[in-house]
Amino acid sequence: MQRLLLLGLNHTTAPLEVREKLAFNNAQRRAAIEAFLARFHGCEAVLLSTCNRVELYVGRDAHGAPAVEEMSRFLSEFHGLQQAAFQEHLYLKTDRAVIEHLFAVASSLDSMVLGETQILGQVRDAYETSLQLSATGPSLNPLFQRAVAVGKRVLTETALAEGRISVASVAVDYAQRIFEHFGDKTVLCIGAGKMAILALKGFEALSPRELLVCNRDPDKAIALAQRFRGRAVPFVDLPDHLVSADIVVSSTGSQQPIITRELFEGLRRRRRYRPVFLIDIAVPRDIEQEVSQIENVYLYNLDDLQQVVAGTQSQRREAIDAARAIVTRHVEEFAVWHRQREMGPVIDRLYRRYHRLAQEELTRTLGKTEGISQPDRAQLEEMTRRIVNKLLHTPVHTLRRSERLGTPTAQSVHALEKLFWLDEHEENCAAEPDEGDAAPQTPRQDGA
Amino acid sequence: MPEVGQIALLILAIVLFAAGGALSLARLQSEAPRLRLAAKACLYWGVLVALAVLVWHAARRGNWRPLGDNFDTLIWLGLLLALFVLYTQRVHPLRGLDWFVLPISILLLIFAAIFGRATPHEYVDSTWSWVHRVSAYGGAVAFAIAGAVGGMFLLSSRRLRTRRLAPGPNLGSLERLERLTLAWVTLGFPLLTIGLITGLVRALDPRVHDSLGPHWYATPKVVLAFAVWVVYALVLHSPINPVFRGRKAAVLSVFGFLLMIGTIVATEFMKQ
């Protein structure tokens, strides 16, 4: 019996300063999955790390490792953080709640910007990374494959992604609240990621005087600069470019801030105290929050921009409702499928075991009785089979309805395995009680 | 001396301006075009009524030269501010400008109704005196606009810095607000300088000198007027010394305007 677990935090439970400390870049994610599998053999794991969330999905035996505490400790140790630094922001979900959550995430219904399309790709990337590392199996493979399919359906069948205000467009709007003309302004882009490209598209439309691209990898900088008719500049000269820039878009993968208050304070005089619009869309952040305290500096990070976008979501209520309906339907379908898949082998074992016991008892009785014809023998066999079926009908029916009755499937299945000795190992080892053993005497049901 | 009918008409103009301002503020809750049209209509009618008061007053007085007395001067100031709002909204709209300028305009019209009964002295008719009044009050109008726009800059800047979704429209880019503040200070500063010089010349006139007394230079009006001049000199300094640009320039322009209000009040209360 497998169990689904999810431990994570997101933009609703943790502020940016906590999320950025727990964030994983691609290389870290691979390393984390490998370390996780090395520590907890036999389990499945997918690590989803985006600007808004860090979530560890685990599929494991119902009573296997890791426990929730071990998952939390793993995150803490991987990042060298005290558990107390993020513990209060974590949420834990199990089984059906994991399915509901992941489907909502993939459909961008759990995003700060509802209808954003990036999250679907990020879910797929997270899954594929684990797939390549053989970290997924019968639990997480169908779950993530279905989640991606549901996400696609929501984005194609509803208007959730239409009329959406993007983070980049909000950044451009805010730039227009600071500056009147852009023909005399310089836009500096630090980093060359997807978010930087989206932001640059918006700023290119404002026709700034100059567009500078600054990246540690000069080839990427040149490619991006050519695409936007800008100029690639060396990363080592960043302070000089900050002097000439009026708008700075930063989205590097740096684990440490690249623009500190100290650095920017030192540039103010050279900048002649001109106002500057700093857009930090990196997680972890590239620009120290203290920079925003400097006069004439307007610093916006990803959360600030996303909150503005989120403020416009009430206008798309119909699309959101339609998307939720799709997700709910698919969660139900998947949950039923998942439950049956989990229960099937157990129920099968239950019937096989008791039919075998009944058959053994019948054979023993028939061996002691003489003169029973073949048709009578067939009748008795059929009666025995029906008795077993009727006896097992109630526990099996209760098991199938366990989720609706408020008991997690895993818990009911586990109870059934223990009560009826269905654990494969135990089944093989356990000796069947003889007639003389202390097996409880069951009342006859024929009323005799 | 304004007649009761003129005061009544002036009160009507004040009510129309106030109604226009209130309707404009109501647009925070609703973007209905009717509200915009009604606000604009109130403002236009307020301007026409104030203009009618000026015409009536000038006709009664038999002197068509503006700024002949306090009543007429304060109405002119309020009217010019309202006309500035109408002109800007027509040529290059700036949302929220009326919220900041109309209260000043209304305040000046209320001042006119209260202080307008003061009888001007005969020297008011002298050329120096008239030039002094035109330049000083011209500077006051410019500084009132600079102060209002400076206030808009501070509010807009605060909204941007706190990154909160405050209600209300975009008040215009900070760059435009800063440019407008500087432009009006640039216009007002020479006018105020001329006003100060002509005031000095007027103060040396024996008729006025005797009236003001030997310590005329230490009167609140003169001290406040000089303080206003210093404050706006600092604002004007900002393109050369950028330490004063942005928020500091806006704070100074608002502060200078408050001093200017103090100067006008001092002018009305002190001996002519």
XYZ file of C-alpha atoms in Angstrom:
720
model
C 0.000 0.000 0.000
C 1.486 3.306 -1.130
C 0.955 6.643 0.498
C 1.201 10.105 -1.089
C 2.760 12.888 0.928
C 3.422 16.512 0.192
C 5.449 18.846 2.365
C 5.960 22.390 1.157
C 5.385 26.081 1.396
C 4.121 28.677 -1.035
C 3.394 32.355 -1.467
C 0.330 32.127 0.757
C 2.126 30.548 3.674
C 5.637 31.985 3.473
C 7.041 35.418 2.655
C 9.600 35.824 -0.091
C 12.517 35.968 2.360
C 11.650 32.440 3.583
C 10.891 31.039 0.115
C 14.151 32.237 -1.337
C 16.131 30.469 1.392
C 14.477 27.140 0.574
C 14.495 27.552 -3.220
C 16.322 25.022 -5.400
C 17.873 25.777 -8.762
C 18.043 22.997 -11.361
C 21.393 21.640 -10.216
C 20.367 21.751 -6.584
C 17.124 20.005 -7.378
C 18.911 17.082 -9.009
C 21.363 16.850 -6.132
C 18.525 16.988 -3.617
C 16.570 14.188 -5.287
C 19.674 11.989 -5.451
C 20.446 12.662 -1.792
C 16.836 11.999 -0.838
C 16.759 8.632 -2.610
C 20.107 7.682 -1.130
C 18.745 8.373 2.328
C 15.270 6.903 1.891
C 15.523 3.801 -0.299
C 12.494 2.636 -2.187
C 10.460 5.811 -2.003
C 9.495 8.130 -4.874
C 10.144 11.849 -4.849
C 9.512 14.931 -6.975
C 10.765 18.355 -5.946
C 8.921 21.353 -7.347
C 10.727 24.641 -6.764
C 9.463 27.856 -8.375
C 9.401 31.525 -7.455
C 6.239 30.955 -5.469
C 6.640 27.514 -3.967
C 8.929 24.751 -2.777
C 7.114 21.417 -2.576
C 8.420 17.930 -1.957
C 6.096 15.182 -3.237
C 6.769 11.723 -1.883
C 5.256 8.310 -2.615
C 6.171 5.643 -0.103
C 4.870 2.557 1.685
C 2.096 3.317 4.128
C 4.392 2.825 7.086
C 7.718 3.310 5.403
C 10.225 6.113 5.505
C 10.463 9.056 5.328
C 8.239 10.382 8.059
C 7.131 13.988 7.803
C 9.716 15.072 10.342
C 12.434 13.412 8.264
C 11.284 15.245 5.125
C 11.415 18.553 6.952
C 14.828 17.743 8.360
C 16.054 16.815 4.900
C 15.092 20.264 3.543
C 16.701 21.921 6.516
C 19.948 19.990 6.184
C 20.164 20.409 2.432
C 20.058 24.203 2.735
C 21.924 24.373 6.027
C 18.966 26.108 7.655
C 17.431 25.778 11.088
C 14.091 23.982 10.810
C 12.575 26.694 12.958
C 13.313 29.195 10.179
C 10.626 27.693 7.935
C 8.721 25.113 9.980
C 5.762 27.352 10.739
C 5.297 28.098 7.028
C 5.113 24.454 5.941
C 1.985 22.632 4.976
C 1.517 18.878 4.884
C -0.933 17.090 2.639
C -1.628 13.413 2.254
C -3.274 11.165 -0.333
C -6.369 12.811 -1.850
C -5.323 16.266 -0.630
C -2.044 15.812 -2.532
C -3.960 15.031 -5.718
C -6.205 18.068 -5.252
C -3.275 20.318 -4.559
C -1.066 19.180 -7.418
C -3.896 19.413 -9.957
C -4.663 22.937 -8.777
C -0.981 23.867 -8.956
C -0.567 22.507 -12.499
C -3.704 24.373 -13.568
C -2.279 27.599 -12.082
C -5.257 27.817 -9.726
C -2.839 27.874 -6.817
C -0.620 30.513 -8.418
C -0.487 34.093 -7.265
C -1.282 35.057 -10.857
C -4.172 32.807 -11.839
C -3.881 31.599 -15.404
C -0.107 32.000 -15.653
C 1.234 29.383 -18.008
C 4.758 29.006 -16.626
C 3.765 26.761 -13.752
C 2.672 23.930 -16.044
C 6.143 23.794 -17.581
C 7.702 23.943 -14.136
C 5.604 20.996 -12.920
C 6.596 19.048 -16.023
C 10.285 19.921 -15.544
C 10.187 18.844 -11.905
C 8.595 15.533 -12.843
C 10.985 14.886 -15.726
C 13.990 15.553 -13.522
C 12.782 12.913 -11.076
C 11.912 10.591 -13.930
C 15.447 10.836 -15.303
C 16.823 10.060 -11.863
C 14.463 7.053 -11.544
C 12.891 8.740 -8.553
C 9.335 8.133 -9.674
C 7.303 4.952 -9.813
C 3.759 3.634 -9.652
C 2.609 6.369 -7.278
C 4.059 9.572 -8.655
C 4.197 8.694 -12.371
C 0.419 8.573 -12.894
C -0.120 11.456 -10.505
C 2.202 13.864 -12.325
C 1.218 12.683 -15.790
C -2.423 13.300 -14.991
C -1.635 16.650 -13.329
C 0.114 17.888 -16.470
C -2.808 16.697 -18.613
C -5.308 18.484 -16.348
C -3.221 21.658 -16.421
C -3.225 21.584 -20.221
C -6.977 21.089 -20.336
C -7.621 23.988 -18.004
C -5.430 26.334 -20.007
C -6.898 25.296 -23.352
C -10.554 24.784 -22.444
C -11.078 27.816 -20.213
C -10.385 31.523 -20.598
C -8.208 31.468 -17.492
C -5.072 32.519 -19.334
C -6.881 35.135 -21.421
C -7.076 38.774 -20.390
C -4.435 38.051 -17.807
C -2.186 40.887 -16.731
C 1.357 39.635 -16.630
C 4.068 40.541 -14.168
C 5.997 42.097 -17.065
C 3.077 44.328 -18.045
C 2.670 45.459 -14.431
C 6.372 46.333 -14.351
C 5.955 48.422 -17.511
C 2.882 50.119 -16.035
C 4.796 51.032 -12.897
C 7.697 52.333 -14.974
C 5.188 54.680 -16.615
C 4.167 55.914 -13.181
C 7.744 56.942 -12.538
C 8.926 58.144 -15.935
C 7.164 60.281 -18.515
C 9.464 59.758 -21.497
C 11.568 56.731 -22.294
C 13.500 58.061 -25.279
C 16.131 59.357 -22.869
C 16.130 56.373 -20.534
C 18.411 53.361 -20.248
C 17.069 49.918 -19.400
C 19.555 47.494 -17.859
C 18.735 43.812 -17.791
C 20.809 41.657 -15.429
C 20.481 37.951 -16.198
C 19.100 36.295 -19.271
C 16.350 34.022 -18.005
C 12.762 33.586 -19.183
C 11.438 36.270 -16.850
C 14.045 38.733 -18.089
C 12.956 38.077 -21.671
C 9.310 38.708 -20.795
C 10.183 41.954 -19.032
C 12.418 43.094 -21.878
C 9.608 42.535 -24.369
C 7.525 45.005 -22.397
C 10.255 47.603 -22.063
C 11.308 47.297 -25.695
C 7.835 48.546 -26.638
C 8.554 51.786 -24.750
C 11.490 52.502 -27.121
C 14.110 53.369 -24.506
C 17.260 55.183 -25.574
C 19.420 52.187 -24.747
C 18.890 48.625 -23.676
C 21.805 46.958 -21.905
C 22.071 43.244 -21.188
C 24.475 42.178 -18.487
C 25.064 38.509 -17.769
C 27.807 36.344 -16.332
C 27.700 34.306 -19.526
C 28.668 36.807 -22.272
C 27.296 34.574 -25.049
C 23.824 34.598 -23.512
C 24.067 38.347 -23.023
C 24.992 38.874 -26.668
C 22.173 36.620 -27.887
C 19.597 38.427 -25.764
C 20.949 41.852 -26.688
C 20.727 41.018 -30.389
C 17.164 39.842 -29.983
C 16.101 43.148 -28.439
C 18.457 45.398 -30.425
C 20.342 46.146 -27.239
C 23.955 46.076 -26.199
C 25.653 43.316 -24.227
C 27.869 44.644 -21.462
C 30.356 42.850 -19.201
C 29.106 41.674 -15.839
C 32.248 42.914 -14.088
C 31.300 46.495 -15.015
C 27.881 46.208 -13.388
C 28.355 49.232 -11.057
C 29.111 51.461 -14.066
C 25.985 50.273 -15.852
C 23.920 50.880 -12.740
C 25.058 54.493 -12.918
C 23.679 54.962 -16.414
C 20.516 52.882 -15.926
C 17.082 54.323 -15.178
C 15.277 50.976 -15.156
C 16.957 47.795 -13.930
C 15.451 44.341 -14.432
C 17.280 41.668 -12.472
C 16.628 37.952 -12.719
C 19.834 36.046 -12.176
C 20.181 32.671 -10.500
C 22.564 34.096 -7.934
C 22.171 32.766 -4.408
C 23.422 36.064 -2.959
C 22.202 39.628 -3.653
C 24.211 41.233 -6.422
C 22.998 44.776 -5.703
C 23.476 45.732 -2.083
C 22.534 48.919 -0.290
C 26.192 49.705 0.195
C 26.854 49.357 -3.538
C 23.911 51.525 -4.522
C 24.571 54.190 -1.879
C 28.032 54.555 -3.365
C 26.589 55.158 -6.827
C 24.004 57.824 -5.928
C 26.311 60.773 -6.386
C 27.522 59.456 -9.740
C 23.903 58.935 -10.730
C 23.192 62.558 -9.761
C 20.391 61.280 -7.519
C 18.237 60.383 -10.515
C 15.217 58.220 -9.764
C 15.626 54.574 -10.624
C 13.135 51.772 -11.011
C 14.534 48.435 -9.843
C 12.613 45.285 -10.737
C 13.866 42.205 -8.949
C 12.153 39.148 -10.366
C 14.725 36.664 -9.118
C 14.213 34.098 -6.376
C 16.403 34.249 -4.319
C 16.367 38.014 -4.677
C 19.172 39.826 -6.477
C 18.642 43.175 -4.813
C 18.797 43.750 -1.077
C 15.464 44.960 0.294
C 17.285 47.790 2.125
C 18.037 49.395 -1.256
C 14.385 50.471 -1.363
C 15.007 52.801 1.599
C 17.296 54.983 -0.513
C 15.622 58.145 -1.745
C 14.394 58.164 -5.345
C 14.813 54.384 -5.567
C 11.673 52.413 -6.391
C 12.288 48.718 -5.823
C 9.734 46.065 -6.715
C 10.258 42.362 -6.206
C 8.282 39.478 -7.628
C 5.762 39.408 -4.783
C 5.035 43.131 -5.146
C 4.301 42.778 -8.847
C 2.327 39.572 -8.441
C 0.136 41.128 -5.778
C -0.828 43.856 -8.215
C -1.653 41.213 -10.805
C -3.615 39.193 -8.265
C -5.700 42.295 -7.586
C -7.128 42.066 -11.091
C -8.252 38.450 -10.785
C -11.776 39.112 -9.570
C -12.599 40.229 -13.110
C -12.104 36.661 -14.368
C -14.403 34.896 -11.944
C -16.220 32.876 -14.620
C -13.016 31.481 -16.072
C -11.777 30.608 -12.602
C -15.006 28.757 -11.789
C -14.794 26.807 -15.053
C -11.185 25.879 -14.312
C -12.059 24.751 -10.802
C -14.844 22.551 -12.166
C -12.405 20.793 -14.497
C -9.905 20.270 -11.700
C -12.559 18.937 -9.306
C -13.837 16.459 -11.887
C -10.361 15.167 -12.629
C -9.433 14.931 -8.964
C -12.484 12.770 -8.376
C -11.703 10.529 -11.348
C -8.097 10.149 -10.371
C -8.922 9.546 -6.717
C -11.327 6.736 -7.673
C -8.750 5.227 -9.987
C -6.032 5.578 -7.402
C -8.195 4.039 -4.679
C -9.150 1.102 -6.811
C -5.603 0.557 -7.823
C -4.515 0.567 -4.195
C -7.412 -1.617 -3.010
C -7.530 -4.068 -5.904
C -4.597 -6.263 -4.865
C -5.718 -6.277 -1.212
C -9.281 -7.258 -2.049
C -7.965 -9.870 -4.415
C -5.766 -11.315 -1.678
C -8.689 -11.254 0.758
C -10.953 -13.269 -1.530
C -8.246 -15.667 -2.582
C -7.276 -16.379 1.019
C -10.794 -17.028 2.275
C -11.881 -19.005 -0.744
C -8.827 -21.153 -0.251
C -9.633 -21.633 3.449
C -13.231 -22.459 2.638
C -12.131 -24.860 -0.086
C -9.768 -26.591 2.315
C -12.502 -26.982 4.936
C -14.943 -28.259 2.341
C -12.440 -30.801 1.047
C -11.756 -31.975 4.601
C -15.488 -32.372 5.319
C -16.173 -34.153 2.055
C -13.263 -36.477 2.742
C -15.023 -37.620 5.934
C -18.407 -37.987 4.275
C -19.281 -40.829 1.956
C -21.806 -41.192 -0.783
C -21.939 -37.598 -1.971
C -22.694 -37.395 -5.619
C -20.871 -35.124 -8.041
C -23.839 -32.738 -8.414
C -24.173 -32.477 -4.628
C -20.459 -31.812 -4.366
C -20.817 -29.034 -6.927
C -23.749 -27.612 -4.997
C -21.742 -27.585 -1.767
C -18.792 -25.913 -3.470
C -21.078 -23.258 -4.889
C -22.671 -22.706 -1.465
C -19.258 -22.364 0.188
C -18.177 -19.862 -2.433
C -21.343 -17.809 -1.911
C -20.971 -17.853 1.864
C -17.405 -16.524 1.572
C -18.541 -13.862 -0.866
C -21.396 -12.797 1.406
C -19.178 -12.721 4.488
C -16.592 -10.588 2.717
C -19.067 -8.316 1.025
C -19.519 -6.016 4.046
C -15.828 -5.375 4.843
C -15.041 -4.873 1.135
C -17.967 -2.528 0.683
C -16.903 -0.550 3.772
C -13.363 -0.421 2.455
C -14.509 0.965 -0.891
C -16.526 3.635 0.859
C -13.844 4.387 3.448
C -12.854 7.737 1.860
C -16.446 8.928 1.915
C -16.820 7.744 5.496
C -13.915 9.921 6.490
C -11.168 7.346 6.840
C -8.178 7.605 4.519
C -7.960 4.683 2.109
C -4.462 3.839 3.236
C -5.585 3.539 6.836
C -8.542 1.270 5.990
C -6.457 -0.920 3.719
C -3.823 -1.231 6.387
C -6.430 -2.182 8.980
C -7.888 -4.778 6.634
C -4.454 -6.261 5.977
C -3.794 -6.586 9.677
C -7.263 -7.893 10.644
C -7.396 -10.517 7.917
C -3.683 -11.352 7.821
C -3.346 -10.171 4.283
C 0.190 -8.905 4.515
C 1.970 -11.091 1.985
C 4.832 -11.785 4.310
C 2.583 -12.612 7.234
C 0.308 -14.633 5.006
C 3.130 -16.909 4.023
C 4.475 -17.232 7.545
C 1.285 -17.573 9.513
C 0.038 -20.979 10.283
C -3.613 -21.538 9.792
C -5.422 -22.318 13.056
C -6.543 -25.847 13.462
C -9.962 -26.827 14.601
C -8.771 -27.214 18.129
C -7.062 -23.808 18.269
C -8.574 -20.886 20.048
C -10.257 -19.562 16.949
C -13.396 -17.765 17.981
C -16.548 -19.656 17.420
C -18.687 -17.859 14.968
C -22.413 -17.967 15.428
C -24.266 -19.831 12.772
C -26.083 -17.577 10.479
C -28.694 -20.028 9.346
C -30.611 -19.441 12.566
C -30.446 -23.103 13.603
C -16.582 97.199 -0.856
C -18.320 94.178 -2.363
C -22.085 94.255 -2.333
C -24.236 91.558 -0.741
C -25.271 90.343 -4.195
C -21.620 89.937 -5.186
C -20.892 87.982 -1.983
C -23.936 85.775 -2.638
C -22.759 85.111 -6.185
C -19.269 84.387 -4.878
C -20.728 81.847 -2.453
C -22.502 80.229 -5.416
C -19.153 79.978 -7.208
C -17.624 78.396 -4.091
C -20.481 75.878 -3.935
C -20.054 75.025 -7.613
C -16.303 74.494 -7.197
C -16.909 72.354 -4.109
C -19.543 70.315 -5.944
C -17.174 69.851 -8.890
C -14.433 68.676 -6.535
C -16.784 66.306 -4.693
C -18.058 64.789 -7.954
C -14.499 64.350 -9.120
C -13.643 62.571 -5.864
C -16.719 60.388 -6.287
C -15.039 58.991 -9.388
C -12.871 56.983 -7.019
C -15.912 54.769 -6.505
C -17.382 54.869 -9.977
C -15.978 55.510 -13.399
C -19.381 56.535 -14.790
C -18.911 59.173 -17.532
C -21.822 61.153 -16.077
C -19.776 61.932 -12.987
C -16.911 63.255 -15.088
C -19.239 65.443 -17.149
C -21.074 66.713 -14.059
C -17.774 67.568 -12.324
C -16.573 69.420 -15.401
C -19.905 71.288 -15.749
C -19.750 72.425 -12.126
C -16.227 73.694 -12.653
C -17.150 75.595 -15.848
C -20.189 77.170 -14.191
C -18.120 78.053 -11.132
C -15.599 79.844 -13.360
C -18.395 81.740 -15.158
C -20.045 82.781 -11.887
C -16.699 83.932 -10.403
C -16.021 85.874 -13.603
C -19.473 87.476 -13.309
C -18.629 88.561 -9.750
C -15.409 90.173 -11.020
C -17.250 91.995 -13.832
C -19.986 93.187 -11.474
C -17.435 94.328 -8.900
C -15.295 96.156 -11.484
C -18.370 97.825 -13.001
C -19.581 98.974 -9.589
C -16.107 100.223 -8.715
C -15.726 101.951 -12.089
C -12.208 100.571 -12.437
C -11.548 97.701 -14.833
C -7.908 97.223 -13.875
C -7.618 93.850 -12.085
C -6.217 93.419 -8.571
C -7.619 96.780 -7.531
C -8.591 95.532 -4.063
C -8.418 92.398 -1.886
C -11.814 91.109 -2.988
C -11.003 91.286 -6.645
C -7.401 90.022 -6.129
C -8.320 86.897 -4.203
C -11.082 86.022 -6.685
C -8.612 86.439 -9.542
C -6.200 84.050 -7.809
C -8.894 81.434 -7.272
C -10.168 81.871 -10.810
C -6.726 81.520 -12.388
C -6.169 78.276 -10.500
C -9.516 76.893 -11.688
C -8.693 77.956 -15.258
C -5.345 76.179 -14.955
C -7.170 72.972 -13.997
C -9.557 73.300 -16.949
C -6.716 74.064 -19.372
C -4.547 71.156 -18.206
C -7.412 68.680 -18.243
C -8.202 69.698 -21.808
C -4.688 69.838 -23.267
C -2.738 67.203 -21.335
C -4.960 65.554 -18.720
C -3.551 64.886 -15.280
C -5.913 62.778 -13.192
C -6.395 64.052 -9.665
C -5.069 67.548 -10.368
C -8.432 69.078 -9.438
C -8.370 67.300 -6.048
C -5.246 69.234 -5.162
C -5.807 72.588 -6.892
C -9.536 73.140 -6.355
C -9.302 73.205 -2.528
C -6.751 76.047 -2.846
C -9.042 77.837 -5.265
C -12.000 77.414 -2.897
C -9.881 78.613 0.024
C -8.933 81.773 -1.888
C -12.576 82.494 -2.760
C -13.517 82.045 0.908
C -10.680 84.451 1.800
C -12.156 86.899 -0.730
C -15.566 86.685 0.939
C -14.035 87.220 4.411
C -11.198 89.671 3.782
C -12.624 91.365 0.675
C -14.351 94.067 2.690
C -11.044 95.801 3.555
C -10.906 99.227 1.894
C -7.792 99.818 -0.156
C -5.687 102.882 0.545
C -5.141 105.525 -2.083
C -1.525 104.411 -2.718
C -2.830 101.122 -4.039
C -3.521 102.961 -7.200
C 0.141 103.823 -7.707
C 1.934 102.007 -10.531
C 4.565 100.526 -8.186
C 1.881 99.193 -5.967
C -0.019 97.627 -8.824
C 3.116 96.023 -10.271
C 3.924 94.765 -6.777
C 0.507 93.196 -6.411
C 0.456 91.673 -9.904
C 3.907 90.142 -9.557
C 3.478 88.971 -5.960
C 0.069 87.432 -6.577
C 1.200 86.042 -9.942
C 4.014 84.337 -8.033
C 1.461 83.091 -5.488
C -0.616 81.460 -8.238
C 2.488 79.782 -9.653
C 3.535 78.584 -6.213
C 0.025 77.351 -5.461
C 0.185 75.171 -8.560
C 3.742 74.076 -7.712
C 2.619 73.244 -4.166
C -0.399 71.262 -5.384
C 1.677 69.345 -7.924
C 4.361 68.824 -5.270
C 1.662 67.301 -3.051
C 0.673 65.013 -5.898
C 4.319 64.012 -6.302
C 4.595 63.141 -2.614
C 1.411 61.086 -2.628
C 2.323 59.294 -5.843
C 5.866 58.666 -4.659
C 4.584 57.292 -1.359
C 2.199 54.953 -3.145
C 5.019 53.687 -5.309
C 7.445 53.278 -2.441
C 5.029 51.479 -0.134
C 4.011 49.263 -3.077
C 0.441 49.250 -1.815
C -2.593 49.083 -4.032
C -3.990 52.430 -2.964
C -7.355 53.410 -4.411
C -7.498 56.153 -6.978
C -6.079 56.873 -10.357
C -2.538 57.202 -11.490
C -1.686 60.794 -10.565
C 0.755 61.147 -13.447
C 4.339 60.052 -13.662
C 6.758 61.333 -11.045
C 8.899 62.715 -13.844
C 6.030 64.838 -15.172
C 5.027 66.015 -11.701
C 8.608 66.991 -10.917
C 8.925 68.806 -14.236
C 5.650 70.679 -13.635
C 6.713 71.660 -10.111
C 9.999 73.004 -11.381
C 8.347 74.803 -14.321
C 5.880 76.651 -12.067
C 8.551 77.491 -9.532
C 10.693 78.803 -12.399
C 7.785 81.044 -13.428
C 6.814 82.068 -9.912
C 10.283 82.812 -8.610
C 11.032 85.847 -10.847
C 7.511 87.137 -10.240
C 8.024 86.883 -6.488
C 11.451 88.521 -6.845
C 9.872 91.428 -8.743
C 7.152 91.529 -6.090
C 9.756 91.726 -3.332
C 11.742 94.458 -5.105
C 8.653 96.534 -5.897
C 7.463 95.938 -2.343
C 10.768 97.288 -1.116
C 10.398 100.332 -3.370
C 6.841 100.761 -2.106
C 7.957 100.411 1.505
C 10.416 103.254 0.938
C 7.544 105.501 -0.228
C 7.117 107.970 2.659
C 3.325 107.510 2.664
C 3.658 103.737 3.121
C 6.786 103.948 5.237
C 5.011 106.144 7.750
C 2.067 103.782 7.741
C 4.192 100.632 8.285
C 6.441 102.125 10.935
C 10.258 102.001 11.338
C 10.469 98.211 11.691
C 8.531 97.373 8.512
C 11.213 94.842 7.503
C 10.476 92.728 10.597
C 6.732 92.432 9.959
C 5.297 88.903 9.437
C 4.406 89.699 5.824
C 7.963 90.732 4.898
C 9.637 87.938 6.869
C 7.312 85.269 5.459
C 7.652 86.633 1.912
C 11.428 86.457 2.221
C 11.208 82.919 3.645
C 9.069 81.908 0.649
C 11.686 83.385 -1.675
C 14.484 81.393 0.047
C 12.512 78.140 -0.064
C 11.755 78.462 -3.754
C 15.337 79.494 -4.447
C 16.298 76.088 -3.032
C 13.729 74.310 -5.217
C 15.013 76.180 -8.246
C 18.470 75.065 -7.271
C 17.616 71.376 -7.741
C 18.692 71.013 -11.403
C 22.109 72.343 -10.416
C 22.352 70.526 -7.102
C 20.474 67.231 -7.610
C 20.464 66.502 -3.867
C 17.309 68.651 -3.862
C 15.586 66.821 -6.667
C 12.608 64.522 -6.394
C 10.987 64.243 -3.009
C 12.982 67.038 -1.379
C 11.956 69.507 -4.089
C 8.328 68.450 -3.689
C 8.451 68.831 0.091
C 10.018 72.276 -0.286
C 7.420 73.384 -2.832
C 4.583 72.309 -0.510
C 6.304 73.987 2.436
C 6.871 77.163 0.403
C 3.211 77.217 -0.573
C 2.141 76.925 3.086
C 4.424 79.867 3.873
C 2.833 81.697 0.948
C -0.630 81.153 2.454
C 0.771 82.549 5.707
C 2.052 85.585 3.804
C -1.363 86.223 2.222
C -3.064 85.934 5.614
C -0.444 88.251 7.124
C -1.026 90.712 4.259
C -4.740 90.802 4.956
C -4.333 91.292 8.683
C -1.510 93.809 8.760
C -1.848 97.519 8.131
C -1.647 98.592 4.491
